[in-house]
Amino acid sequence: MLQGAQQRVGNPVRRTWAPRGARPMVRVAGRRGGRVNIAGAVCFKPGCRPRMFFKLHVYRRRRGEAKTFLWSDYRDFIRVMHLQLGTPLVWVWDNLSVHLQQEIFDFAEEHKDWLVIFRLPPYALEINPHEGIWSLVKRTLADFAAADLTHLTRDIERKLKKIPYRPHLITGCLPPTGLDLTGLLETPDTADST
């Protein structure tokens, strides 16, 4: 299941004061701007622990730079997952505009021997397990003030890298969705990480 999220560089607004009649000024170091987009996928394979993959796209506000993932980035992400898992993929994702591009449909048609794509209904956040993953990541970033975009990227990547080592967090995002993956999650083999 593929899902995306983004975090922006910004400084938290806190209480401030100033002498009567003077405008309160908050000095902030650094330049405002840029964002980190995240594409992530949760994988469930019979007899194995659940896995999570992610890819970051950093937008630094440079001329000619893509602001978010392109369809080719998603295509490459799917190919890498297929190679790492070594199994056919059943891909479920939301109706983000880039997911609906003709190039994605053509790619799926070319590789229909190992790729099947299902779409979630519009505005169906409650049945997407990856929303729970993004909630976990965003909670850890709640009191975080990044100095710059590199600092934000490094911290997001650090938080995301911890989740695959805690498979109970990934399976914990399933019950609120109502998805029944009973055969996939009964007895995970922790020795086989694929």
PDB file of C-alpha atoms in Angstrom:
ATOM      1  CA  MET A   1       0.000   0.000   0.000  1.00  0.00           C
ATOM      2  CA  LEU A   2       1.559   3.227  -1.091  1.00  0.00           C
ATOM      3  CA  GLN A   3       0.941   6.515   0.577  1.00  0.00           C
ATOM      4  CA  GLY A   4       2.623   9.892   0.606  1.00  0.00           C
ATOM      5  CA  ALA A   5       3.121  12.694   3.087  1.00  0.00           C
ATOM      6  CA  GLN A   6       5.117  15.877   3.365  1.00  0.00           C
ATOM      7  CA  GLN A   7       6.764  18.030   6.000  1.00  0.00           C
ATOM      8  CA  ARG A   8       7.798  21.650   5.555  1.00  0.00           C
ATOM      9  CA  VAL A   9      10.598  23.629   7.110  1.00  0.00           C
ATOM     10  CA  GLY A  10       9.187  26.107   9.542  1.00  0.00           C
ATOM     11  CA  ASN A  11       9.637  27.389  13.010  1.00  0.00           C
ATOM     12  CA  PRO A  12       7.021  26.861  15.667  1.00  0.00           C
ATOM     13  CA  VAL A  13       5.134  29.975  16.686  1.00  0.00           C
ATOM     14  CA  ARG A  14       5.327  30.475  20.402  1.00  0.00           C
ATOM     15  CA  ARG A  15       4.189  33.120  22.798  1.00  0.00           C
ATOM     16  CA  THR A  16       6.070  36.346  22.604  1.00  0.00           C
ATOM     17  CA  TRP A  17       6.001  39.712  24.304  1.00  0.00           C
ATOM     18  CA  ALA A  18       7.045  43.244  23.602  1.00  0.00           C
ATOM     19  CA  PRO A  19       6.892  46.536  25.462  1.00  0.00           C
ATOM     20  CA  ARG A  20       3.552  48.318  25.268  1.00  0.00           C
ATOM     21  CA  GLY A  21       3.100  49.982  21.903  1.00  0.00           C
ATOM     22  CA  ALA A  22       5.865  47.981  20.191  1.00  0.00           C
ATOM     23  CA  ARG A  23       5.279  45.141  17.776  1.00  0.00           C
ATOM     24  CA  PRO A  24       6.579  41.768  19.004  1.00  0.00           C
ATOM     25  CA  MET A  25       9.400  40.507  16.790  1.00  0.00           C
ATOM     26  CA  VAL A  26      10.602  36.925  16.661  1.00  0.00           C
ATOM     27  CA  ARG A  27      14.019  36.445  15.078  1.00  0.00           C
ATOM     28  CA  VAL A  28      14.434  33.212  13.186  1.00  0.00           C
ATOM     29  CA  ALA A  29      17.648  31.829  11.768  1.00  0.00           C
ATOM     30  CA  GLY A  30      17.664  30.368   8.288  1.00  0.00           C
ATOM     31  CA  ARG A  31      15.579  30.833   5.185  1.00  0.00           C
ATOM     32  CA  ARG A  32      11.998  29.695   5.031  1.00  0.00           C
ATOM     33  CA  GLY A  33      11.128  27.266   2.329  1.00  0.00           C
ATOM     34  CA  GLY A  34      11.569  23.807   1.002  1.00  0.00           C
ATOM     35  CA  ARG A  35       9.832  20.617   1.913  1.00  0.00           C
ATOM     36  CA  VAL A  36      10.361  16.891   2.193  1.00  0.00           C
ATOM     37  CA  ASN A  37       7.906  14.592   0.422  1.00  0.00           C
ATOM     38  CA  ILE A  38       7.679  10.985   1.538  1.00  0.00           C
ATOM     39  CA  ALA A  39       6.438   7.991  -0.421  1.00  0.00           C
ATOM     40  CA  GLY A  40       5.979   4.869   1.628  1.00  0.00           C
ATOM     41  CA  ALA A  41       4.745   1.334   1.196  1.00  0.00           C
ATOM     42  CA  VAL A  42       3.719  -1.325   3.692  1.00  0.00           C
ATOM     43  CA  CYS A  43       4.204  -4.952   2.651  1.00  0.00           C
ATOM     44  CA  PHE A  44       2.556  -8.054   4.041  1.00  0.00           C
ATOM     45  CA  LYS A  45       3.816 -11.476   2.954  1.00  0.00           C
ATOM     46  CA  PRO A  46       2.508 -14.808   4.328  1.00  0.00           C
ATOM     47  CA  GLY A  47       4.708 -16.186   7.089  1.00  0.00           C
ATOM     48  CA  CYS A  48       6.963 -13.121   7.320  1.00  0.00           C
ATOM     49  CA  ARG A  49       7.017  -9.994   9.395  1.00  0.00           C
ATOM     50  CA  PRO A  50       5.464  -6.912   7.793  1.00  0.00           C
ATOM     51  CA  ARG A  51       7.845  -4.545   6.071  1.00  0.00           C
ATOM     52  CA  MET A  52       7.858  -0.861   5.306  1.00  0.00           C
ATOM     53  CA  PHE A  53       9.705   0.889   2.493  1.00  0.00           C
ATOM     54  CA  PHE A  54      10.031   4.612   1.968  1.00  0.00           C
ATOM     55  CA  LYS A  55      11.561   7.117  -0.396  1.00  0.00           C
ATOM     56  CA  LEU A  56      12.211  10.806   0.232  1.00  0.00           C
ATOM     57  CA  HIS A  57      12.042  13.682  -2.229  1.00  0.00           C
ATOM     58  CA  VAL A  58      13.616  16.928  -1.035  1.00  0.00           C
ATOM     59  CA  TYR A  59      12.409  20.128  -2.700  1.00  0.00           C
ATOM     60  CA  ARG A  60      14.890  22.976  -2.150  1.00  0.00           C
ATOM     61  CA  ARG A  61      13.062  25.622  -4.214  1.00  0.00           C
ATOM     62  CA  ARG A  62      15.612  25.604  -7.001  1.00  0.00           C
ATOM     63  CA  ARG A  63      14.693  26.660 -10.507  1.00  0.00           C
ATOM     64  CA  GLY A  64      13.486  23.754 -12.633  1.00  0.00           C
ATOM     65  CA  GLU A  65      13.396  21.328  -9.696  1.00  0.00           C
ATOM     66  CA  ALA A  66      10.347  19.067  -9.314  1.00  0.00           C
ATOM     67  CA  LYS A  67       8.274  19.979  -6.259  1.00  0.00           C
ATOM     68  CA  THR A  68       7.110  16.444  -5.623  1.00  0.00           C
ATOM     69  CA  PHE A  69       7.447  12.894  -6.919  1.00  0.00           C
ATOM     70  CA  LEU A  70       6.982  12.340 -10.641  1.00  0.00           C
ATOM     71  CA  TRP A  71       5.315   9.271 -12.113  1.00  0.00           C
ATOM     72  CA  SER A  72       8.793   7.934 -12.996  1.00  0.00           C
ATOM     73  CA  ASP A  73       9.809   8.137  -9.325  1.00  0.00           C
ATOM     74  CA  TYR A  74       6.831   5.973  -8.363  1.00  0.00           C
ATOM     75  CA  ARG A  75       7.645   3.567 -11.203  1.00  0.00           C
ATOM     76  CA  ASP A  76      11.222   3.216  -9.944  1.00  0.00           C
ATOM     77  CA  PHE A  77       9.990   2.758  -6.370  1.00  0.00           C
ATOM     78  CA  ILE A  78       7.708  -0.094  -7.480  1.00  0.00           C
ATOM     79  CA  ARG A  79      10.560  -1.739  -9.415  1.00  0.00           C
ATOM     80  CA  VAL A  80      12.931  -1.557  -6.440  1.00  0.00           C
ATOM     81  CA  MET A  81      10.330  -3.107  -4.150  1.00  0.00           C
ATOM     82  CA  HIS A  82       9.677  -5.900  -6.654  1.00  0.00           C
ATOM     83  CA  LEU A  83      13.398  -6.648  -6.856  1.00  0.00           C
ATOM     84  CA  GLN A  84      13.886  -6.576  -3.072  1.00  0.00           C
ATOM     85  CA  LEU A  85      10.851  -8.709  -2.280  1.00  0.00           C
ATOM     86  CA  GLY A  86      11.304 -11.072  -5.224  1.00  0.00           C
ATOM     87  CA  THR A  87       7.585 -11.686  -5.509  1.00  0.00           C
ATOM     88  CA  PRO A  88       4.604 -10.361  -7.455  1.00  0.00           C
ATOM     89  CA  LEU A  89       3.095  -7.185  -6.006  1.00  0.00           C
ATOM     90  CA  VAL A  90      -0.488  -6.263  -5.280  1.00  0.00           C
ATOM     91  CA  TRP A  91      -0.308  -2.484  -5.138  1.00  0.00           C
ATOM     92  CA  VAL A  92      -2.999  -0.464  -3.364  1.00  0.00           C
ATOM     93  CA  TRP A  93      -2.908   3.299  -3.390  1.00  0.00           C
ATOM     94  CA  ASP A  94      -5.020   6.405  -3.113  1.00  0.00           C
ATOM     95  CA  ASN A  95      -6.195   8.717  -5.888  1.00  0.00           C
ATOM     96  CA  LEU A  96      -3.328  11.181  -5.879  1.00  0.00           C
ATOM     97  CA  SER A  97      -3.206  12.902  -9.262  1.00  0.00           C
ATOM     98  CA  VAL A  98       0.176  11.428 -10.203  1.00  0.00           C
ATOM     99  CA  HIS A  99      -1.204   7.935  -9.501  1.00  0.00           C
ATOM    100  CA  LEU A 100      -3.854   8.495 -12.160  1.00  0.00           C
ATOM    101  CA  GLN A 101      -1.474   9.410 -14.992  1.00  0.00           C
ATOM    102  CA  GLN A 102      -1.579   7.343 -18.161  1.00  0.00           C
ATOM    103  CA  GLU A 103       2.105   6.419 -17.845  1.00  0.00           C
ATOM    104  CA  ILE A 104       1.357   4.548 -14.614  1.00  0.00           C
ATOM    105  CA  PHE A 105      -1.456   2.613 -16.315  1.00  0.00           C
ATOM    106  CA  ASP A 106       0.883   1.770 -19.213  1.00  0.00           C
ATOM    107  CA  PHE A 107       3.591   0.604 -16.787  1.00  0.00           C
ATOM    108  CA  ALA A 108       1.106  -1.623 -14.950  1.00  0.00           C
ATOM    109  CA  GLU A 109      -0.110  -3.073 -18.252  1.00  0.00           C
ATOM    110  CA  GLU A 110       3.466  -3.859 -19.366  1.00  0.00           C
ATOM    111  CA  HIS A 111       4.190  -5.674 -16.098  1.00  0.00           C
ATOM    112  CA  LYS A 112       0.862  -7.343 -15.409  1.00  0.00           C
ATOM    113  CA  ASP A 113       2.655 -10.649 -14.780  1.00  0.00           C
ATOM    114  CA  TRP A 114       3.996  -9.325 -11.441  1.00  0.00           C
ATOM    115  CA  LEU A 115       2.045  -6.104 -10.742  1.00  0.00           C
ATOM    116  CA  VAL A 116      -1.637  -5.633  -9.936  1.00  0.00           C
ATOM    117  CA  ILE A 117      -2.858  -2.158  -8.947  1.00  0.00           C
ATOM    118  CA  PHE A 118      -5.976  -1.477  -6.887  1.00  0.00           C
ATOM    119  CA  ARG A 119      -7.222   1.999  -6.053  1.00  0.00           C
ATOM    120  CA  LEU A 120      -8.763   3.110  -2.803  1.00  0.00           C
ATOM    121  CA  PRO A 121     -11.982   5.102  -3.025  1.00  0.00           C
ATOM    122  CA  PRO A 122     -11.581   8.887  -2.875  1.00  0.00           C
ATOM    123  CA  TYR A 123     -11.194  10.346   0.627  1.00  0.00           C
ATOM    124  CA  ALA A 124     -10.907   6.896   2.220  1.00  0.00           C
ATOM    125  CA  LEU A 125      -8.203   7.666   4.756  1.00  0.00           C
ATOM    126  CA  GLU A 126      -9.784   5.395   7.342  1.00  0.00           C
ATOM    127  CA  ILE A 127      -9.081   2.240   5.288  1.00  0.00           C
ATOM    128  CA  ASN A 128      -5.453   3.076   4.501  1.00  0.00           C
ATOM    129  CA  PRO A 129      -3.013   1.519   7.008  1.00  0.00           C
ATOM    130  CA  HIS A 130      -0.249   3.888   5.960  1.00  0.00           C
ATOM    131  CA  GLU A 131      -2.150   6.824   7.468  1.00  0.00           C
ATOM    132  CA  GLY A 132      -1.360   5.255  10.844  1.00  0.00           C
ATOM    133  CA  ILE A 133       2.338   5.156   9.957  1.00  0.00           C
ATOM    134  CA  TRP A 134       2.307   8.851   8.988  1.00  0.00           C
ATOM    135  CA  SER A 135       0.521   9.607  12.241  1.00  0.00           C
ATOM    136  CA  LEU A 136       3.338   7.925  14.185  1.00  0.00           C
ATOM    137  CA  VAL A 137       6.011   9.879  12.316  1.00  0.00           C
ATOM    138  CA  LYS A 138       4.220  13.218  12.622  1.00  0.00           C
ATOM    139  CA  ARG A 139       3.705  12.705  16.357  1.00  0.00           C
ATOM    140  CA  THR A 140       7.443  12.315  16.844  1.00  0.00           C
ATOM    141  CA  LEU A 141       8.050  15.516  14.865  1.00  0.00           C
ATOM    142  CA  ALA A 142       5.473  17.554  16.803  1.00  0.00           C
ATOM    143  CA  ASP A 143       7.953  19.369  19.048  1.00  0.00           C
ATOM    144  CA  PHE A 144      10.742  19.513  16.505  1.00  0.00           C
ATOM    145  CA  ALA A 145      12.043  22.801  15.126  1.00  0.00           C
ATOM    146  CA  ALA A 146      14.335  22.182  12.170  1.00  0.00           C
ATOM    147  CA  ALA A 147      17.220  24.579  11.644  1.00  0.00           C
ATOM    148  CA  ASP A 148      17.202  23.934   7.912  1.00  0.00           C
ATOM    149  CA  LEU A 149      15.985  21.499   5.288  1.00  0.00           C
ATOM    150  CA  THR A 150      18.930  19.145   5.741  1.00  0.00           C
ATOM    151  CA  HIS A 151      18.203  18.912   9.454  1.00  0.00           C
ATOM    152  CA  LEU A 152      14.525  18.154   8.763  1.00  0.00           C
ATOM    153  CA  THR A 153      15.397  15.517   6.149  1.00  0.00           C
ATOM    154  CA  ARG A 154      17.872  13.803   8.445  1.00  0.00           C
ATOM    155  CA  ASP A 155      15.392  13.660  11.320  1.00  0.00           C
ATOM    156  CA  ILE A 156      12.522  12.343   9.167  1.00  0.00           C
ATOM    157  CA  GLU A 157      14.777   9.666   7.724  1.00  0.00           C
ATOM    158  CA  ARG A 158      15.952   8.675  11.201  1.00  0.00           C
ATOM    159  CA  LYS A 159      12.363   8.331  12.448  1.00  0.00           C
ATOM    160  CA  LEU A 160      11.284   6.337   9.386  1.00  0.00           C
ATOM    161  CA  LYS A 161      14.244   3.948   9.651  1.00  0.00           C
ATOM    162  CA  LYS A 162      13.186   2.936  13.165  1.00  0.00           C
ATOM    163  CA  ILE A 163       9.699   1.750  12.171  1.00  0.00           C
ATOM    164  CA  PRO A 164      10.697  -1.379  10.165  1.00  0.00           C
ATOM    165  CA  TYR A 165      12.513  -2.708  13.231  1.00  0.00           C
ATOM    166  CA  ARG A 166       9.238  -2.544  15.172  1.00  0.00           C
ATOM    167  CA  PRO A 167       6.816  -4.694  13.149  1.00  0.00           C
ATOM    168  CA  HIS A 168       4.164  -4.378  15.863  1.00  0.00           C
ATOM    169  CA  LEU A 169       3.817  -0.704  14.884  1.00  0.00           C
ATOM    170  CA  ILE A 170       3.054  -1.679  11.284  1.00  0.00           C
ATOM    171  CA  THR A 171       0.536  -4.383  12.224  1.00  0.00           C
ATOM    172  CA  GLY A 172      -0.966  -2.004  14.805  1.00  0.00           C
ATOM    173  CA  CYS A 173      -2.076   0.269  11.976  1.00  0.00           C
ATOM    174  CA  LEU A 174      -4.263  -2.480  10.475  1.00  0.00           C
ATOM    175  CA  PRO A 175      -7.123  -2.911  13.017  1.00  0.00           C
ATOM    176  CA  PRO A 176      -8.488   0.649  12.632  1.00  0.00           C
ATOM    177  CA  THR A 177      -8.788   0.080   8.868  1.00  0.00           C
ATOM    178  CA  GLY A 178     -10.985  -2.999   9.148  1.00  0.00           C
ATOM    179  CA  LEU A 179      -8.827  -4.863   6.619  1.00  0.00           C
ATOM    180  CA  ASP A 180      -8.701  -8.606   7.276  1.00  0.00           C
ATOM    181  CA  LEU A 181      -5.264 -10.027   6.579  1.00  0.00           C
ATOM    182  CA  THR A 182      -5.628 -13.015   8.910  1.00  0.00           C
ATOM    183  CA  GLY A 183      -3.690 -15.462   6.753  1.00  0.00           C
ATOM    184  CA  LEU A 184      -0.838 -13.033   6.332  1.00  0.00           C
ATOM    185  CA  LEU A 185      -0.187 -12.108   9.953  1.00  0.00           C
ATOM    186  CA  GLU A 186      -0.765 -15.258  12.040  1.00  0.00           C
ATOM    187  CA  THR A 187       2.737 -16.645  12.601  1.00  0.00           C
ATOM    188  CA  PRO A 188       5.486 -14.342  11.370  1.00  0.00           C
ATOM    189  CA  ASP A 189       8.894 -15.893  10.986  1.00  0.00           C
ATOM    190  CA  THR A 190      11.347 -13.390  12.436  1.00  0.00           C
ATOM    191  CA  ALA A 191      14.357 -15.227  10.993  1.00  0.00           C
ATOM    192  CA  ASP A 192      13.213 -14.559   7.416  1.00  0.00           C
ATOM    193  CA  SER A 193      13.035 -10.806   6.920  1.00  0.00           C
ATOM    194  CA  THR A 194      11.597 -10.881   3.405  1.00  0.00           C
TER     195      THR A 194
END
